[in-house]
Every structure is written in structure tokens, then in C-alpha cells.
Amino acid sequence: VFQIDLGKQPEVSRREPVSAEEWAKNMDSEGRILDVDYIKRLIFKGGLCHTLRKEAWKFLLGYFPWNSTKEERANLQKRKTDEYFRMKLQWKSVSEEQEKRNSRLRDYRKKDVNRTDRTNKFYEGEDNPGLILLHDILMTYCMNDFDLGYVQGMSDLLSPVLYVMENEVDAFWCFVSYMDQMHQNFEEQMQGMKTQLIQLSHLLRLLDSGFCSYLESQDSGYLYFCFRWLLIRFKREFSFQDILRLWEVMWTELPCQNFHLLLCCAILESEKQQIMDKHYGFNEILKHINELSMKIDVEYILCKAEAISMQMMNCKELPQTVSEILGIENSSATPDSDTGEDESGAELSCAASLYQSVPTANGTRDGAQQAAETQSLTPA
């Protein structure tokens, strides 16, 4: 396989989180954000100070339009509050008799949110108000999206959002926006997961074809061990506070599309030496990746992923597939056949069918059973 030289990985530094003062300076008297691109760049480079998150996340997640005034946002919140409680009432007012005849609703009610982030003060203890809100928001989400309903893993995505918003209605609508981005991960066919694993394989092959070949030789070329990372956006891999930082950086959608896949590449590249030097096989690779949970340095990985994005964006002969994955306009893109990329794509497409039974809403788990068992979202 012809290997493209990406050149040296540039040095990247990060800045301080955006301060309340910087945020306020970038607003006009009516509360319109003056320079959206500028503020997004600042957030990408440093994240947000915690006091700003409650407001800024509403913009980042698309609940508040970036060009709205303070008054428009207040009106929007008023409308959305009414809409939320109308939907909440729909499931709250179902009688026990009705529920006996509605298996879907019964299933949703039984879904286990009780183990979500229980070490966090916001969710610990019995009859915790945070936990009750988590349940209520997820039940109301089922009214908002009947077809999808509640799928295991959703509470992982909601929990940090509710923690930051400290408000049921705002948390719900921010979660709805987040789920719009993440929807395909949770659909029964898991098309979103298949696509991302195939895309990740293309990026990793460009970055390090030798490592890719090693993983393939250990039956790990389909990158099953990244399943949980992608499904719930690294939620179980980093500490709670680090996830707040990581997510807000990703929500800027900078510096390219699918930056989260470059974060995967950055983590894998950091672990490559150990995996290859110790000749890890399928099981050891899975175990090693699982045990990285809570041990990854978020700022280091953000720097490394940004450096990889710069390498790829500066590359004059980037394969067409990679240009498309990262959303980079590239006039001199190399047709994929030159890099042997098309073959791996075809291989991965064949493999994609295996993902259909990695743990889903319905709990089926044949196919990639070992990977699924090791990386299941259910705590041991």
C-alpha cells in the first residue's frame, strides 16, 4: 500500500477557558453575539469557564440561535416550556390500567437510569431530585420521539447536560438537539456506528498504515474496541469534569467535520507503542483500551487531535475519502485507489453487518459478542 507522508505533527498549545468577561464583550446591547466564528474559535482552543456553560451550551447545542436577541431567547424559552410540559403530561396522565396495555411505555418506565453518574453529588443518594429529573426528561423524550424511545446510553448523554443546565426544560431541549446529532448511533440498524467505524478506519490507515495492519493481523481491524467511545462520545472514558470540557470543544464543530474521530486517532496513536511492543492480541487490545477509562489526559488528547487535523489539512495529496470525512475542500485530492483505500472500505462494508448485534436497545448480542460483552454499557 502506497503510504502518504503527512509530515511532522505540529506543536499545538491550548488557551485558558473563555471567561465571562470575554463572552460579555462579544455581545451587543440587545444580547446578540457579535462574532460567532471568533467565539467558537476561543471555545475550541480553551473551552468555557464553568459559570458560562449554562448559557453558552444552549448556543453550542442549537437550542438558542446564534443570531438571536435576549428578548427572542426569552420568548423561545416561554414557548418551549409550554411545549415541554404538554409532552410531560402525556405520559404522566397515563393510568395504571392503560399502562398495563402499553408494553412500550412499561418498558421505558423500567429503564435503568438509577446507575447514571451516581458518584456525582448531583445524582447521589436515594430519591435524588437530579435522578428523578433525569428519568422525567428521558420519559418525555420518548413522547417527543416515539420511534426511537429510550435506548441504553441516552442517560449518559443527558446527565452532563442536566448537571450544567440545572433546569428541567432547558436540559430537555438541549438534549433533544444533542440527540438530533447522535440519533443514528441509537437506531436499531446502528447505521451511525457502522459509518463512524468505517470512517475511523480510513483516518487511522492514513495516519499509520503499519498500526492498522497490526490491528488487522489481530482480528481487530474493525476497531470494535472504539464502540463505546463513539456510541456515547467518550462519556465513560473521561472524568465528569473532563467530559464537560471535551464536549463543548467538539460542539464548536471546529476545526473540521468529525473531529471526534480524530480524538479516537489521537488516543489510539498514544497507545500504539504499548499495543505493538507487547504483541497484544484481540483480547489484550480490548482489555487495554477498556482500562484506559479515566486515565486519559483530556488536554493532551485535544492538542494531539488538533495536531492530526493540521497534518491532514496541510497534506497536498489527501485521499478523497479522507477529505470527505473531514469536510475539507481539496482540489488536489488523491483518488482512493492510489492508496489502497477502496479495498479496506469494501472490507469494512462487509464487516459492517457484524455491528447489527453489538449491544442495542433490544439487547441482542451475537455477532461481535466478545467485543460487545467487554464494552457493554451496563456496569459490571
PDB file of C-alpha atoms in Angstrom, residues 49-51 53-55 57-58 61 116-124 128-131 133-134 137 155-168 170-172 174-175 235 239-245 247-248 251:
ATOM      1  CA  CYS A  49     -15.291  28.620  32.394  1.00  0.00           C
ATOM      2  CA  HIS A  50     -17.978  26.732  34.303  1.00  0.00           C
ATOM      3  CA  THR A  51     -20.199  29.741  35.051  1.00  0.00           C
ATOM      4  CA  ARG A  53     -21.680  26.846  30.384  1.00  0.00           C
ATOM      5  CA  LYS A  54     -25.338  27.224  31.326  1.00  0.00           C
ATOM      6  CA  GLU A  55     -25.743  29.973  28.718  1.00  0.00           C
ATOM      7  CA  TRP A  57     -24.145  25.354  25.782  1.00  0.00           C
ATOM      8  CA  LYS A  58     -27.626  26.447  24.659  1.00  0.00           C
ATOM      9  CA  LEU A  61     -26.226  22.708  21.012  1.00  0.00           C
ATOM     10  CA  THR A 116     -26.038   7.026  35.926  1.00  0.00           C
ATOM     11  CA  ASP A 117     -23.200   9.069  37.439  1.00  0.00           C
ATOM     12  CA  ARG A 118     -24.069   8.071  40.991  1.00  0.00           C
ATOM     13  CA  THR A 119     -20.652   9.203  42.241  1.00  0.00           C
ATOM     14  CA  ASN A 120     -21.504  12.763  41.200  1.00  0.00           C
ATOM     15  CA  LYS A 121     -23.003  14.817  44.085  1.00  0.00           C
ATOM     16  CA  PHE A 122     -25.755  15.973  41.713  1.00  0.00           C
ATOM     17  CA  TYR A 123     -27.031  12.385  41.310  1.00  0.00           C
ATOM     18  CA  GLU A 124     -26.054  10.525  44.506  1.00  0.00           C
ATOM     19  CA  ASN A 128     -32.268  12.085  44.446  1.00  0.00           C
ATOM     20  CA  PRO A 129     -34.035  15.040  42.743  1.00  0.00           C
ATOM     21  CA  GLY A 130     -31.406  15.053  39.954  1.00  0.00           C
ATOM     22  CA  LEU A 131     -32.122  11.383  39.264  1.00  0.00           C
ATOM     23  CA  LEU A 133     -35.388  14.800  36.666  1.00  0.00           C
ATOM     24  CA  LEU A 134     -33.149  12.544  34.592  1.00  0.00           C
ATOM     25  CA  ILE A 137     -36.698  14.109  30.882  1.00  0.00           C
ATOM     26  CA  SER A 155     -28.869   8.791  30.107  1.00  0.00           C
ATOM     27  CA  ASP A 156     -25.071   9.084  29.715  1.00  0.00           C
ATOM     28  CA  LEU A 157     -25.603  11.858  27.160  1.00  0.00           C
ATOM     29  CA  LEU A 158     -28.273  13.634  29.200  1.00  0.00           C
ATOM     30  CA  SER A 159     -26.550  13.546  32.577  1.00  0.00           C
ATOM     31  CA  PRO A 160     -23.840  16.229  31.936  1.00  0.00           C
ATOM     32  CA  VAL A 161     -26.392  18.431  30.131  1.00  0.00           C
ATOM     33  CA  LEU A 162     -28.810  18.354  33.085  1.00  0.00           C
ATOM     34  CA  TYR A 163     -25.920  18.896  35.516  1.00  0.00           C
ATOM     35  CA  VAL A 164     -24.916  22.076  33.662  1.00  0.00           C
ATOM     36  CA  MET A 165     -28.433  23.429  32.992  1.00  0.00           C
ATOM     37  CA  GLU A 166     -29.860  22.770  36.477  1.00  0.00           C
ATOM     38  CA  ASN A 167     -33.234  23.233  34.801  1.00  0.00           C
ATOM     39  CA  GLU A 168     -35.565  20.536  33.505  1.00  0.00           C
ATOM     40  CA  ASP A 170     -33.572  23.758  29.217  1.00  0.00           C
ATOM     41  CA  ALA A 171     -31.904  20.382  29.765  1.00  0.00           C
ATOM     42  CA  PHE A 172     -34.647  18.654  27.780  1.00  0.00           C
ATOM     43  CA  CYS A 174     -30.563  20.853  24.763  1.00  0.00           C
ATOM     44  CA  PHE A 175     -30.758  17.056  24.974  1.00  0.00           C
ATOM     45  CA  LYS A 235     -18.615   9.709  28.268  1.00  0.00           C
ATOM     46  CA  SER A 239     -13.882  12.127  34.322  1.00  0.00           C
ATOM     47  CA  PHE A 240     -17.160  14.062  34.523  1.00  0.00           C
ATOM     48  CA  GLN A 241     -15.435  17.470  34.520  1.00  0.00           C
ATOM     49  CA  ASP A 242     -13.230  16.472  31.583  1.00  0.00           C
ATOM     50  CA  ILE A 243     -16.314  15.422  29.596  1.00  0.00           C
ATOM     51  CA  LEU A 244     -17.797  18.912  30.039  1.00  0.00           C
ATOM     52  CA  ARG A 245     -14.612  20.312  28.502  1.00  0.00           C
ATOM     53  CA  TRP A 247     -18.000  18.029  24.628  1.00  0.00           C
ATOM     54  CA  GLU A 248     -18.047  21.831  24.451  1.00  0.00           C
ATOM     55  CA  TRP A 251     -19.738  21.123  19.722  1.00  0.00           C
TER      56      TRP A 251
END
